[in-house]
Coordinates of C-alpha atoms and ligand atoms in Angstrom, one line a residue:
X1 CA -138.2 174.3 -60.8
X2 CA -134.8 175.5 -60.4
X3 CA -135.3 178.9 -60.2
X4 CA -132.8 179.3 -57.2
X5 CA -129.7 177.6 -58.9
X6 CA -131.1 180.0 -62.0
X7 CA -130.6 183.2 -59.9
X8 CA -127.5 182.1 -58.2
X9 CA -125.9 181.1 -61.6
X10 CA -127.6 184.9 -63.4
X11 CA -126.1 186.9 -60.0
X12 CA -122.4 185.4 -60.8
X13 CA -122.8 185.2 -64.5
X14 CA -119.3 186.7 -66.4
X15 CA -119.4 190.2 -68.1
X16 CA -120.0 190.0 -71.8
X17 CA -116.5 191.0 -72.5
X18 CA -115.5 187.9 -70.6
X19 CA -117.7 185.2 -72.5
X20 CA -116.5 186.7 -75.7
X21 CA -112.7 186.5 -74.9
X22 CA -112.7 183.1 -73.3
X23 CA -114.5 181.6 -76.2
X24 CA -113.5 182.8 -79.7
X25 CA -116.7 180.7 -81.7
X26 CA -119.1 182.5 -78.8
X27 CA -121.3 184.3 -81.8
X28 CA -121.4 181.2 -83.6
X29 CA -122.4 179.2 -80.6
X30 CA -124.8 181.6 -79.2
X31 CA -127.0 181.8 -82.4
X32 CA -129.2 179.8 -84.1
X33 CA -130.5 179.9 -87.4
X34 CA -133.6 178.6 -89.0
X35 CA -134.0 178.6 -92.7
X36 CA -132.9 182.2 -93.5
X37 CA -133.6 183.9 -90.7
X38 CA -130.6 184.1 -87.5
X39 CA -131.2 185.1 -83.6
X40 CA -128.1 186.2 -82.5
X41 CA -128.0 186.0 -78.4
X42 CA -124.3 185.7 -77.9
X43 CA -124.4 189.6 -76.5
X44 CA -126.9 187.9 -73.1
X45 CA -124.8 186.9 -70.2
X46 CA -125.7 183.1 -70.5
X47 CA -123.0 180.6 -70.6
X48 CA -123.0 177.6 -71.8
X49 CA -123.7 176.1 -68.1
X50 CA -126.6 178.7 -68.0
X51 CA -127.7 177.3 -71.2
X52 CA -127.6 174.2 -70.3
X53 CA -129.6 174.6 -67.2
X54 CA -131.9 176.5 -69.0
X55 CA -132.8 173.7 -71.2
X56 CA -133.2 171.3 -68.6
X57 CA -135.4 173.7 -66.8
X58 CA -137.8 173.7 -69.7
X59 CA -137.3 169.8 -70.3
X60 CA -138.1 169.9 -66.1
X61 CA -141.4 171.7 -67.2
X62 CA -142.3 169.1 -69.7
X63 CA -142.2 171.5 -72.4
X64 CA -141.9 168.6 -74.9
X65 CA -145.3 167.2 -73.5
X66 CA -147.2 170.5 -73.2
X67 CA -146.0 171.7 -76.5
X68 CA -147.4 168.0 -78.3
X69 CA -150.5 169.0 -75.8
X70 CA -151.2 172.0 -77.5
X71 CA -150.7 171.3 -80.9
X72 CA -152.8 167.6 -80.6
X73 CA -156.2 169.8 -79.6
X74 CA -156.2 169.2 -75.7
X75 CA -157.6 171.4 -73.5
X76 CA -155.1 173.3 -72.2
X77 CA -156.4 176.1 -71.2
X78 CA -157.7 174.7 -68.2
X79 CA -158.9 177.8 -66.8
X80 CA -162.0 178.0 -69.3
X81 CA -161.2 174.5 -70.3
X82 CA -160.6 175.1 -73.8
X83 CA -157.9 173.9 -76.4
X84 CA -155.5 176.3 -77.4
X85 CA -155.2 175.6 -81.6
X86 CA -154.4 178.9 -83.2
X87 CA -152.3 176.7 -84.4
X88 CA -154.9 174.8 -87.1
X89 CA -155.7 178.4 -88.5
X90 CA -152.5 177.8 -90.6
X91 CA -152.3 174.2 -90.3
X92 CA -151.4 173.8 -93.7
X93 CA -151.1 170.2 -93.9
X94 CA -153.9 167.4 -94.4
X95 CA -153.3 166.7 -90.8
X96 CA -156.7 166.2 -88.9
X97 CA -156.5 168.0 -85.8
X98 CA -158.7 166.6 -83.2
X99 CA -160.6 168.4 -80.3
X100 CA -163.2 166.1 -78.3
X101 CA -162.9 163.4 -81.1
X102 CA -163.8 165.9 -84.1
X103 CA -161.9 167.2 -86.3
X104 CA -161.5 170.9 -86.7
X105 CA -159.6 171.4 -90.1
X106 CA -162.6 170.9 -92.1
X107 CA -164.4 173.5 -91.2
X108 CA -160.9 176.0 -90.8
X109 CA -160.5 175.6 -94.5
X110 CA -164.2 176.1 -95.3
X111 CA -163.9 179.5 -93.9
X112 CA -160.6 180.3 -95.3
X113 CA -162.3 179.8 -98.4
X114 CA -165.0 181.8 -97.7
X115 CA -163.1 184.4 -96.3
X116 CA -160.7 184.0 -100.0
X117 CA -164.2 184.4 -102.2
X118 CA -165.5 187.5 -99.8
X119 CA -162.3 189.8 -100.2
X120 CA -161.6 188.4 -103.3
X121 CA -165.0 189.8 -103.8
X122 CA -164.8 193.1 -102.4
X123 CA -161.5 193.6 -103.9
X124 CA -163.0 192.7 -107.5
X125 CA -165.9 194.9 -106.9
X126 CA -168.0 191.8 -107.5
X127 CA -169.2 192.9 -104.2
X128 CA -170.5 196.5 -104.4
X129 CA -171.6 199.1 -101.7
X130 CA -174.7 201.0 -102.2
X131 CA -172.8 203.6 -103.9
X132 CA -169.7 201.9 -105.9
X133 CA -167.2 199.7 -105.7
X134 CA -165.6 199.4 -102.0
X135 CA -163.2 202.3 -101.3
X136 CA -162.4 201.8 -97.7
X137 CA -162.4 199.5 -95.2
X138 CA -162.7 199.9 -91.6
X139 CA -162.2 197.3 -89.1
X140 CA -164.0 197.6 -85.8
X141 CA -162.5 195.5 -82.7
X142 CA -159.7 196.3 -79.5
X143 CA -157.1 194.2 -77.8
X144 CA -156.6 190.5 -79.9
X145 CA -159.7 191.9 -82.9
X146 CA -157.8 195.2 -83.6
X147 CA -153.8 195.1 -83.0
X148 CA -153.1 192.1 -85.2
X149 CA -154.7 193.0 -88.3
X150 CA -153.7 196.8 -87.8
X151 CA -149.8 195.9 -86.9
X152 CA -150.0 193.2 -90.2
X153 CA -151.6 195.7 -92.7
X154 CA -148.9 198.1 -91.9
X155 CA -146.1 195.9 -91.5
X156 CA -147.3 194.4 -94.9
X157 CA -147.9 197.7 -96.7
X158 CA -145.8 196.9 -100.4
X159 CA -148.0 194.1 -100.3
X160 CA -151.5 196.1 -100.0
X161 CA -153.2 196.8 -103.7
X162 CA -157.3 196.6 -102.4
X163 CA -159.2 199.2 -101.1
X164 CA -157.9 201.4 -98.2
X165 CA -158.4 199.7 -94.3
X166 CA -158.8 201.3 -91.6
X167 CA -158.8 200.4 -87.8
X168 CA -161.4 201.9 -85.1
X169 CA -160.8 200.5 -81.2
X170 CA -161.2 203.1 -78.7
X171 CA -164.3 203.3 -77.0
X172 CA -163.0 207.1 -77.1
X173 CA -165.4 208.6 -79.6
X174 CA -162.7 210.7 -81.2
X175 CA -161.4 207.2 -83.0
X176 CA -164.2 206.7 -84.6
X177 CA -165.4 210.1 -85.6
X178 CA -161.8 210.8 -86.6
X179 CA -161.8 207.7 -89.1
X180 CA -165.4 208.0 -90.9
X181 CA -164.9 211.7 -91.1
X182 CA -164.1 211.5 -95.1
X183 CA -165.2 208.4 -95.8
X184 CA -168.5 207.8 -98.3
X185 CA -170.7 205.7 -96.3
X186 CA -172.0 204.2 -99.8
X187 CA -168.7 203.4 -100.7
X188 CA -167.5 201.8 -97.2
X189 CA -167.5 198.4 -95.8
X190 CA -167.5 198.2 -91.7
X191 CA -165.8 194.6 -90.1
X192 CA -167.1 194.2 -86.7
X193 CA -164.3 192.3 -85.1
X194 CA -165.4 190.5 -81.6
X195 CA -164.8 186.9 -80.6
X196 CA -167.4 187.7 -77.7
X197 CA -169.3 190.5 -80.0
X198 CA -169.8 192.1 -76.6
X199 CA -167.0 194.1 -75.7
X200 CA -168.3 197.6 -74.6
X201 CA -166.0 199.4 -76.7
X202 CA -167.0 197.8 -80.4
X203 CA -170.2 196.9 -79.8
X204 CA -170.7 201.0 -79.3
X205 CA -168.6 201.9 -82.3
X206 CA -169.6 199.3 -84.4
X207 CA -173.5 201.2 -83.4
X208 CA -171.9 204.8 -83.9
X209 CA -170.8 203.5 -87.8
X210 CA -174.1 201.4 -88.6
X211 CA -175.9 204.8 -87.2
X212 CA -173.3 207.1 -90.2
X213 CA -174.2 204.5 -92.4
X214 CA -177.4 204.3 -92.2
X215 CA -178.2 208.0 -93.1
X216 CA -177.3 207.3 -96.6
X217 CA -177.2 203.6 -97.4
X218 CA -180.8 201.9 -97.2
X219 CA -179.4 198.2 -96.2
X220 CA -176.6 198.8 -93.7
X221 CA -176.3 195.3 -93.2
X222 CA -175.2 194.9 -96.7
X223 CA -172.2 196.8 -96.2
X224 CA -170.9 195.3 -93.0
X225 CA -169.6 191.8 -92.1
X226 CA -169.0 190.2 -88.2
X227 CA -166.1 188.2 -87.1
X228 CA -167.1 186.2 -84.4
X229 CA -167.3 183.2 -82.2
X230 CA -170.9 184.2 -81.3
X231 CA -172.7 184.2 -84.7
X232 CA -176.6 184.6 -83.0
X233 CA -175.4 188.0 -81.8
X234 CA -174.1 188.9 -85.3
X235 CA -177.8 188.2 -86.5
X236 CA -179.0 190.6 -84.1
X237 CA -177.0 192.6 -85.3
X238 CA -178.6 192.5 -88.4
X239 CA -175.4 191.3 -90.4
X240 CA -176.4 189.0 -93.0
X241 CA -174.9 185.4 -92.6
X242 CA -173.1 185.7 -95.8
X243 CA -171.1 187.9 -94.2
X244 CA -170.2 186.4 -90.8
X245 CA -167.3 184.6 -90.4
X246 CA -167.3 182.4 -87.6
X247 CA -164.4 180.8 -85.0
X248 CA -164.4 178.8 -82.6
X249 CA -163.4 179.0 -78.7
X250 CA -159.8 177.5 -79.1
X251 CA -158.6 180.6 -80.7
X252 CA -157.9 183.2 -78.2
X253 CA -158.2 186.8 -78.9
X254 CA -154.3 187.9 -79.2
X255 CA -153.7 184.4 -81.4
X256 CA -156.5 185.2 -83.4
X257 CA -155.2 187.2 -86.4
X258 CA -154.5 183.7 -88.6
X259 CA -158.0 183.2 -88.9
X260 CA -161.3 186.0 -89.8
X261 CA -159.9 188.0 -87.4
X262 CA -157.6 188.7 -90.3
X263 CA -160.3 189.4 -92.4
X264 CA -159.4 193.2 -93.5
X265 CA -155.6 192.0 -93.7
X266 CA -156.7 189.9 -96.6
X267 CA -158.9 192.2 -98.1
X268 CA -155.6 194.5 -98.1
X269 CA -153.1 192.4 -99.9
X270 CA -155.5 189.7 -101.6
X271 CA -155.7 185.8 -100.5
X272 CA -152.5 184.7 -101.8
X273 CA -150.3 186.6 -100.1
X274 CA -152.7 186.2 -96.7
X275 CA -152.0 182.5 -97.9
X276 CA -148.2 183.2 -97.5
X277 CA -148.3 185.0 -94.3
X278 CA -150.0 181.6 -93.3
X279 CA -146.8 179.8 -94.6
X280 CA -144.3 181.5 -92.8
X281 CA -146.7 180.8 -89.4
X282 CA -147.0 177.4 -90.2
X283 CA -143.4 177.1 -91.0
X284 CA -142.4 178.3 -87.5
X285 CA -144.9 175.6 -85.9
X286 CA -143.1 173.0 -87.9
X287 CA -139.6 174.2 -86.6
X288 CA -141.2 174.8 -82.9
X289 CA -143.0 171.1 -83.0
X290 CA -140.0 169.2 -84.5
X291 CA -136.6 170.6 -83.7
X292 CA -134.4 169.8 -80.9
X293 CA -134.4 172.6 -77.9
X294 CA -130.9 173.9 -77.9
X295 CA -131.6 174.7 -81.6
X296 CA -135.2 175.6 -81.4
X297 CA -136.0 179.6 -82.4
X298 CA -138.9 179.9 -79.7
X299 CA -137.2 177.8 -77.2
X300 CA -133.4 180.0 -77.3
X301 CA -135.8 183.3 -77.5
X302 CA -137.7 182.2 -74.1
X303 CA -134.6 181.2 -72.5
X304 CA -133.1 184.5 -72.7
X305 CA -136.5 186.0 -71.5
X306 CA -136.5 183.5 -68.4
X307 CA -132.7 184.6 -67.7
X308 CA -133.2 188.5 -68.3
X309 CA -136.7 188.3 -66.2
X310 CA -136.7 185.7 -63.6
X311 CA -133.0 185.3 -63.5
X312 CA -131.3 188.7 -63.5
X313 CA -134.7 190.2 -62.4
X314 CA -134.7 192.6 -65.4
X315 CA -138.8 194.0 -64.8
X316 CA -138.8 194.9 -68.6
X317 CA -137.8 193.9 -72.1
X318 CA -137.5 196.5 -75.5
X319 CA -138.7 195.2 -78.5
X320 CA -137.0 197.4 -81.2
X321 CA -137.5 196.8 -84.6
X322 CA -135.9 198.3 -87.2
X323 CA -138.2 198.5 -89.5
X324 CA -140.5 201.3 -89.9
X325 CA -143.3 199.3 -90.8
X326 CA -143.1 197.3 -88.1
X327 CA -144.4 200.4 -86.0
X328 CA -147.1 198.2 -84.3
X329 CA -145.4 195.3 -83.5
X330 CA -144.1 196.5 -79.8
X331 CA -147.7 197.3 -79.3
X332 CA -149.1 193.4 -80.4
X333 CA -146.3 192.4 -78.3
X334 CA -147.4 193.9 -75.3
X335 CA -150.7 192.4 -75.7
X336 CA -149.6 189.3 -76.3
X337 CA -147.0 188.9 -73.9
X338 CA -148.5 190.9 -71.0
X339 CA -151.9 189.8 -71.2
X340 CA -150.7 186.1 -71.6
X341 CA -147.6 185.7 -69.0
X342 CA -148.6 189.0 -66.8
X343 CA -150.1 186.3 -64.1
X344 CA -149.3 185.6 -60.5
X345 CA -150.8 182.3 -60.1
X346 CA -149.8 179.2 -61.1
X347 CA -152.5 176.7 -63.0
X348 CA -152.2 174.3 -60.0
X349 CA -153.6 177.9 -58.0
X350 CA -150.1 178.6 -55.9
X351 CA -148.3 181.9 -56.1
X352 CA -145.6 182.2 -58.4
X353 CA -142.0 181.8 -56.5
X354 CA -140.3 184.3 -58.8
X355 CA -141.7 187.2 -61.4
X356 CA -144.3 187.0 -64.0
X357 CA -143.8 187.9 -67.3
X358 CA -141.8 191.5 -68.1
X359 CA -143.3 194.7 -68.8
X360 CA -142.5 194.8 -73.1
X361 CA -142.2 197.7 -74.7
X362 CA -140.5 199.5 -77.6
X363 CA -140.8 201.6 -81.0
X364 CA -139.1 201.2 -84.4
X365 CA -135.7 202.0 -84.4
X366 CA -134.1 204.3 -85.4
X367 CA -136.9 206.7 -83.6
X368 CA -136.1 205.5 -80.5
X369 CA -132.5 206.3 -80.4
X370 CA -133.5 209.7 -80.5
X371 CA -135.5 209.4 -77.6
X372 CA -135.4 206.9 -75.0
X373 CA -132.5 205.0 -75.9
X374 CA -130.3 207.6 -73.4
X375 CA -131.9 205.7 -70.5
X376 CA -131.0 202.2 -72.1
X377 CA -127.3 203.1 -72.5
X378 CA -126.8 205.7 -69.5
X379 CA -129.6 204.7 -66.6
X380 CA -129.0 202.9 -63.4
X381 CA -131.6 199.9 -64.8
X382 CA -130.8 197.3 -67.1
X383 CA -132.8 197.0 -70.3
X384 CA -132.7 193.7 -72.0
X385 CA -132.9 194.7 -75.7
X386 CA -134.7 193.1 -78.3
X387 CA -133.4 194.2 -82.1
X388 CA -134.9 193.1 -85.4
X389 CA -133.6 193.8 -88.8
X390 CA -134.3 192.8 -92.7
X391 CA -131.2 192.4 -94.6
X392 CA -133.0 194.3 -97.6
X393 CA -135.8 196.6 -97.7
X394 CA -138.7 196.7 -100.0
X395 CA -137.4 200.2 -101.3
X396 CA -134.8 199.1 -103.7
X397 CA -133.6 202.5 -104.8
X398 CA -133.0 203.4 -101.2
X399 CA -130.8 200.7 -100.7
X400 CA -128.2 203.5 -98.7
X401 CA -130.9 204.2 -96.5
X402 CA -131.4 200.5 -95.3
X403 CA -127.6 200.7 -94.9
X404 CA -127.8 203.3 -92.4
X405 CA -131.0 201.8 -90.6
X406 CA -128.8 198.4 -90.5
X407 CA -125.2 200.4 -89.5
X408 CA -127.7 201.9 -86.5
X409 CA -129.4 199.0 -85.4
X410 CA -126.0 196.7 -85.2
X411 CA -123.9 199.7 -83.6
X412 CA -126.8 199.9 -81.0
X413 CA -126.2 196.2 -79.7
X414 CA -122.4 197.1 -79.9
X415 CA -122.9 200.0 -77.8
X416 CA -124.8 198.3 -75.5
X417 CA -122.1 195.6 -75.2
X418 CA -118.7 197.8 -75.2
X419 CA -120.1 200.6 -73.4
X420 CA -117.1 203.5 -73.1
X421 CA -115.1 203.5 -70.1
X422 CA -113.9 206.7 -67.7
X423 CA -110.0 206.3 -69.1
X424 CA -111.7 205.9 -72.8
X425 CA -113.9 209.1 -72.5
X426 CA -111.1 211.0 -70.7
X427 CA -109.0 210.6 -73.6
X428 CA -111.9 211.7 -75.4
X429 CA -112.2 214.8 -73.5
X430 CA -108.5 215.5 -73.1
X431 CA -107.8 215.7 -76.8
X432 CA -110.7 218.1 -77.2
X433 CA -109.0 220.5 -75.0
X434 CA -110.7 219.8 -71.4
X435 CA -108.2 219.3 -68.6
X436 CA -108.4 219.6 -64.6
X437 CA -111.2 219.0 -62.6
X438 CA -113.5 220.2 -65.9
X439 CA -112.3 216.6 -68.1
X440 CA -113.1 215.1 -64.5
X441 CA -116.8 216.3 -63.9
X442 CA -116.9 216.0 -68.3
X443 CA -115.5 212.7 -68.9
X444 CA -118.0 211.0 -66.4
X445 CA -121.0 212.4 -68.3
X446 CA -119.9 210.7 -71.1
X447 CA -119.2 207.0 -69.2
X448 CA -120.8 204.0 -70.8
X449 CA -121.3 201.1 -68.3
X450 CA -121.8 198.4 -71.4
X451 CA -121.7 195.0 -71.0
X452 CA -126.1 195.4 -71.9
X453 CA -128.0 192.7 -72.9
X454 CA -129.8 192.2 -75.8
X455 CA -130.5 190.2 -78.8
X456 CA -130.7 190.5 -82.9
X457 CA -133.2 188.8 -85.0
X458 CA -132.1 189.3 -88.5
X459 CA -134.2 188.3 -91.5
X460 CA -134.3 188.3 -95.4
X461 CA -137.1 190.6 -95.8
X462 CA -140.5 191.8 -94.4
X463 CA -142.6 189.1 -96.8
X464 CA -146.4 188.2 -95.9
X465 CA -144.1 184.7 -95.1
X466 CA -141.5 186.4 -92.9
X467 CA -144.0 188.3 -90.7
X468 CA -145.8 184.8 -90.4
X469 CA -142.4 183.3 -88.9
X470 CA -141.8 186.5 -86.7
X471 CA -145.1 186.5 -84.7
X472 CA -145.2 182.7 -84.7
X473 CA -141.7 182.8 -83.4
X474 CA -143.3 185.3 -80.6
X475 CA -146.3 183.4 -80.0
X476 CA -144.4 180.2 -79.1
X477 CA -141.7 182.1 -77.1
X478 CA -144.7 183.0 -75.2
X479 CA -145.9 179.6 -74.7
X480 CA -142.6 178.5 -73.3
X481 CA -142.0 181.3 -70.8
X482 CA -145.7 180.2 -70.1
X483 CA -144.5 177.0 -69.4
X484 CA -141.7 177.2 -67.4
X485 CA -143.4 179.6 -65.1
X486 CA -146.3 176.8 -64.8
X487 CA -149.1 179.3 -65.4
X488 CA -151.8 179.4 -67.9
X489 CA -150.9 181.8 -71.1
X490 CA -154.5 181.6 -72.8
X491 CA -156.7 183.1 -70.1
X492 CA -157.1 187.2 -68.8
X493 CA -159.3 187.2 -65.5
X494 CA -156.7 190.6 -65.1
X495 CA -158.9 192.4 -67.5
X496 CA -162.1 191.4 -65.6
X497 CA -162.7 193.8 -62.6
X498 CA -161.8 197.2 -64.5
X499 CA -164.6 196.2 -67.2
X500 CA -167.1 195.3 -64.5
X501 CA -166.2 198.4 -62.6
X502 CA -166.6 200.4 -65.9
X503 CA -170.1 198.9 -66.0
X504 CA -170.9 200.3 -62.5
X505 CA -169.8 203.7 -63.2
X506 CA -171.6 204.5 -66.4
X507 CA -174.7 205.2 -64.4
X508 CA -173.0 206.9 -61.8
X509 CA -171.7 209.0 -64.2
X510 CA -175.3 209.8 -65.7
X511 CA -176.6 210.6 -62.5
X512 CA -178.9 207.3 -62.8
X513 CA -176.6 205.8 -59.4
X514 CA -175.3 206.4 -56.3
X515 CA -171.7 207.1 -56.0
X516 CA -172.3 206.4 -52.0
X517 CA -170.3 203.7 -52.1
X518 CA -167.4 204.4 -53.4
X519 CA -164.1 206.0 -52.4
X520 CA -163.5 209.2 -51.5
X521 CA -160.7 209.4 -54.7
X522 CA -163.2 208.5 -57.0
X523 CA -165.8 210.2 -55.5
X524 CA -163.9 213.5 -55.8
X525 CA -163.0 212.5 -59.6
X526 CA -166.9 212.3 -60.0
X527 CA -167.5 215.6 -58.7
X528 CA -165.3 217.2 -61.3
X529 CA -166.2 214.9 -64.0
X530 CA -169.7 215.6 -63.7
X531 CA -169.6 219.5 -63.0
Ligands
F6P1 O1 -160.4 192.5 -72.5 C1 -159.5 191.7 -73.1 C2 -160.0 191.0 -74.3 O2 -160.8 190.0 -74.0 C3 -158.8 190.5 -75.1 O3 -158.3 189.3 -74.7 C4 -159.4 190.5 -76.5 O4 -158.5 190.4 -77.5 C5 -160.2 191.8 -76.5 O5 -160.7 191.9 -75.1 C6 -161.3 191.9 -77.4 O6 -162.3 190.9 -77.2 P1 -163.4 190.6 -78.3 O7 -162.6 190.1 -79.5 O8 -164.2 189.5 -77.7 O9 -164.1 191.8 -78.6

């Protein structure tokens, strides 16, 4: 890979003011649009040079090849040799999709449909708890089993007519105390969420809820339902197989919300609309599979990543939405992008010649103007910026508020860009009054570098079909980053030695185990801990 011309090109690369002046159709250029959504990246540094060797970087990856790879069912995910096929969970097409010779759609639909009759079910109160019709549901599951479905039940909120849903994940008893305190365990249903159905952390609350059910409901099992690759554990469980709701391996655990994973999601806002969200997934693969690079949504949104991250060296992008619902998207984000590009070795097993994936991070705008956005416009790091906005909320009689919330979000990627210089906030300064060495030591405090990076996806609407674009959009931005950096997206060995470690401490903790062996830091955390 070129990653040396790709740094030498991002270290001379023209000041924003610069790209705009020489080229009058920059904004046009610098965009793309795909049906009605538009990703506006004309405010990065990359020229059309940049943009050109970007593209030939990615072609230099065999994007094209690993991309038909992925969708066609082959393995890889070489690293647990698995296919990657998240993809088929919204594969709405007659298309057989093939892994090891078989195809997998027939049995994706069957528990789509399934999945359909079972909240269409418990939404209907054909399916009753022991005391009533379902009032609330609560969905029990970390990491891949607990941020999509809590991020899409929010984000989808206008959208949500079934019983209430609620989302347990920390191991942390105060989660799950906090969130059955109030509810009627009679009147509850409990999703155990695992693709392994062992993670520490649900396995224990999904025993702390059967335990507060079962001290009023005679057939727990009745009123809980499994999501899982591993349906002989479910049975152990004691969850009836009517309602398990089984995957297979090729879905990973932050690409798994498309399928039972986003079981309480469709329990929220009913099967058709899940059916939409599906859509506007499967609508982005389409776009992703078919059109050409320079015009391709996930292709132009890695590119900039590649150029802010490994180019520029910018550690860290902010995903800022503006869009209150969308309130857990920086958070999904973070576990999608970080857990899937936050590697150092390459699938071939070499070290990585330049950075892995950013740190990502963010919260709704306009919070975060009112917060962290000083060290975004004012620090001495550079921030590439992320900004998302619907032309039209759902609130229709608050139209003046989402003209506010857009006026913000567009004069934040303007500041960014413009910045305010020393002359400019001197004549500021001066006209208030301030004059001598006090509009000096004044003026400079109020100095805008500018010239910031960042980029605008702008879309109709927050639909069930839009949010299915958005985090496809994501998903395959993260695949291509993946890529270009030659590592592989769909594994996590990172997450491995904390857990095991975890293991070895619980006795320790308990006073069933030596702490002989281990460091004198953690050693002198026991002491306290265990005083
Ligand atoms: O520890 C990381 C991880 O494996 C994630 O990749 C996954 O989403 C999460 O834990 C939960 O795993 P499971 O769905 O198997 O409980």
């Amino acid at each position: 890979m070129n990653w040396t011309d790709l740094k030498t090109r991002a270290a001379a690369c023209q000041k924003l003011a610069s790209l705009f002046a020489q080229n009058p159709n920059r904004a046009e250029e610098f965009s793309a649009r795909h049906g009605d959504m538009l990703f506006d990246y004309s405010k990065t540094h990359i020229g059309e040079d940049d943009r050109a060797l970007l593209i030939q970087m990615a072609s230099d990856a065999d994007l094209e090849d690993r991309r038909a790879a992925m969708f066609g069912g082959q393995k890889i995910n070489e690293t647990e040799d698995r296919a990657v096929l998240h993809t088929a969970l919204r594969n709405l097409s007659d298309d057989a999709i093939l892994v090891d010779g078989k195809d997998v759609m027939p049995s994706v639909r069957d528990t789509r449909d399934r999945m359909a009759a079972f909240s269409e079910a418990v939404r209907t109160g054909a399916l009753q708890g022991q005391g009533g019709a379902i009032t609330d549901v609560v969905n029990i599951g970390i990491g891949g089993s607990d941020l999509g479905p809590a991020m899409a039940v929010l984000a989808l909120a206008p959208y949500h007519d079934g019983p209430r849903v609620h989302f347990v994940s920390n191991v942390d008893g105060a989660d799950v105390a906090d969130t059955l305190r109030g509810l009627d365990p009679a009147t509850t249903l409990v999703i155990v969420a695992s693709k392994t159905f062992t993670t520490i952390e649900t396995m224990t609350n999904a025993r702390t809820a059967q335990a507060w059910m079962a001290t009023v409901v005679k057939d727990t099992g009745a009123q809980f339902a499994a999501l899982s690759t591993a349906e002989e554990k479910t049975a152990e469980f004691g969850i009836p197989s009517a309602h398990v709701f089984g995957f297979e391996d090729w879905v990973g655990g932050r690409y798994s919300l498309w399928g039972p994973i986003g079981l309480s999601l469709m329990i929220a806002i009913g099967a058709d609309d899940f059916t939409d969200f599906l859509r506007g997934a499967y609508d982005m693969d389409c776009h992703f599979r078919d059109a050409p690079l320079a015009d391709n949504l996930p292709v132009l949104l890695a590119l900039v990543g590649v150029w802010n991250n490994q180019g520029c060296g910018h550690a860290t992008r902010a995903v800022l939405p503006y869009d209150q619902r969308l309130t857990r998207l920086p958070a999904y984000f973070q576990q999608l992008e970080m857990e899937s590009n936050g590697k150092s070795v390459a699938m071939d097993g070499t070290s990585l010649e330049v950075n892995s994936g950013p740190v990502v991070w963010g919260e709704p705008g306009t919070n975060g103007q009112h917060a962290f956005y000083q060290l975004i416009h004012q620090g001495t790091r550079v921030i590439p910026c992320e900004f998302m906005v619907a032309r039209a909320g759902h609130e229709a009689d608050l139209g003046h508020q989402h003209e506010l919330l857009v006026a913000n979000c567009l004069a934040q990627s303007e500041a960014l860009m413009v910045g305010r210089s020393l002359k400019e906030a001197t004549d500021i300064m001066a006209q208030r009054g301030l004059s001598g060495d006090e509009l000096d030591r004044q003026a400079r405090h109020r100095v805008f570098p500018g010239d910031r990076p960042s980029t605008t996806l702008v879309y109709p609407k927050l639909t069930p079909f839009v949010l299915g674009q958005i985090i496809a959009l994501y998903e395959h931005r993260v695949f291509v980053e993946g890529v270009m950096l030659g590592i592989n997206s769909y594994d996590q060995w990172g997450v491995e030695l904390g857990k095991e470690l975890a293991n070895a401490l619980t006795p320790v903790l308990r006073g069933e185990a030596s702490d002989a062996e281990k460091d004198s830091s953690t050693r002198l955390l026991l002491d306290y801990l265990r005083s």
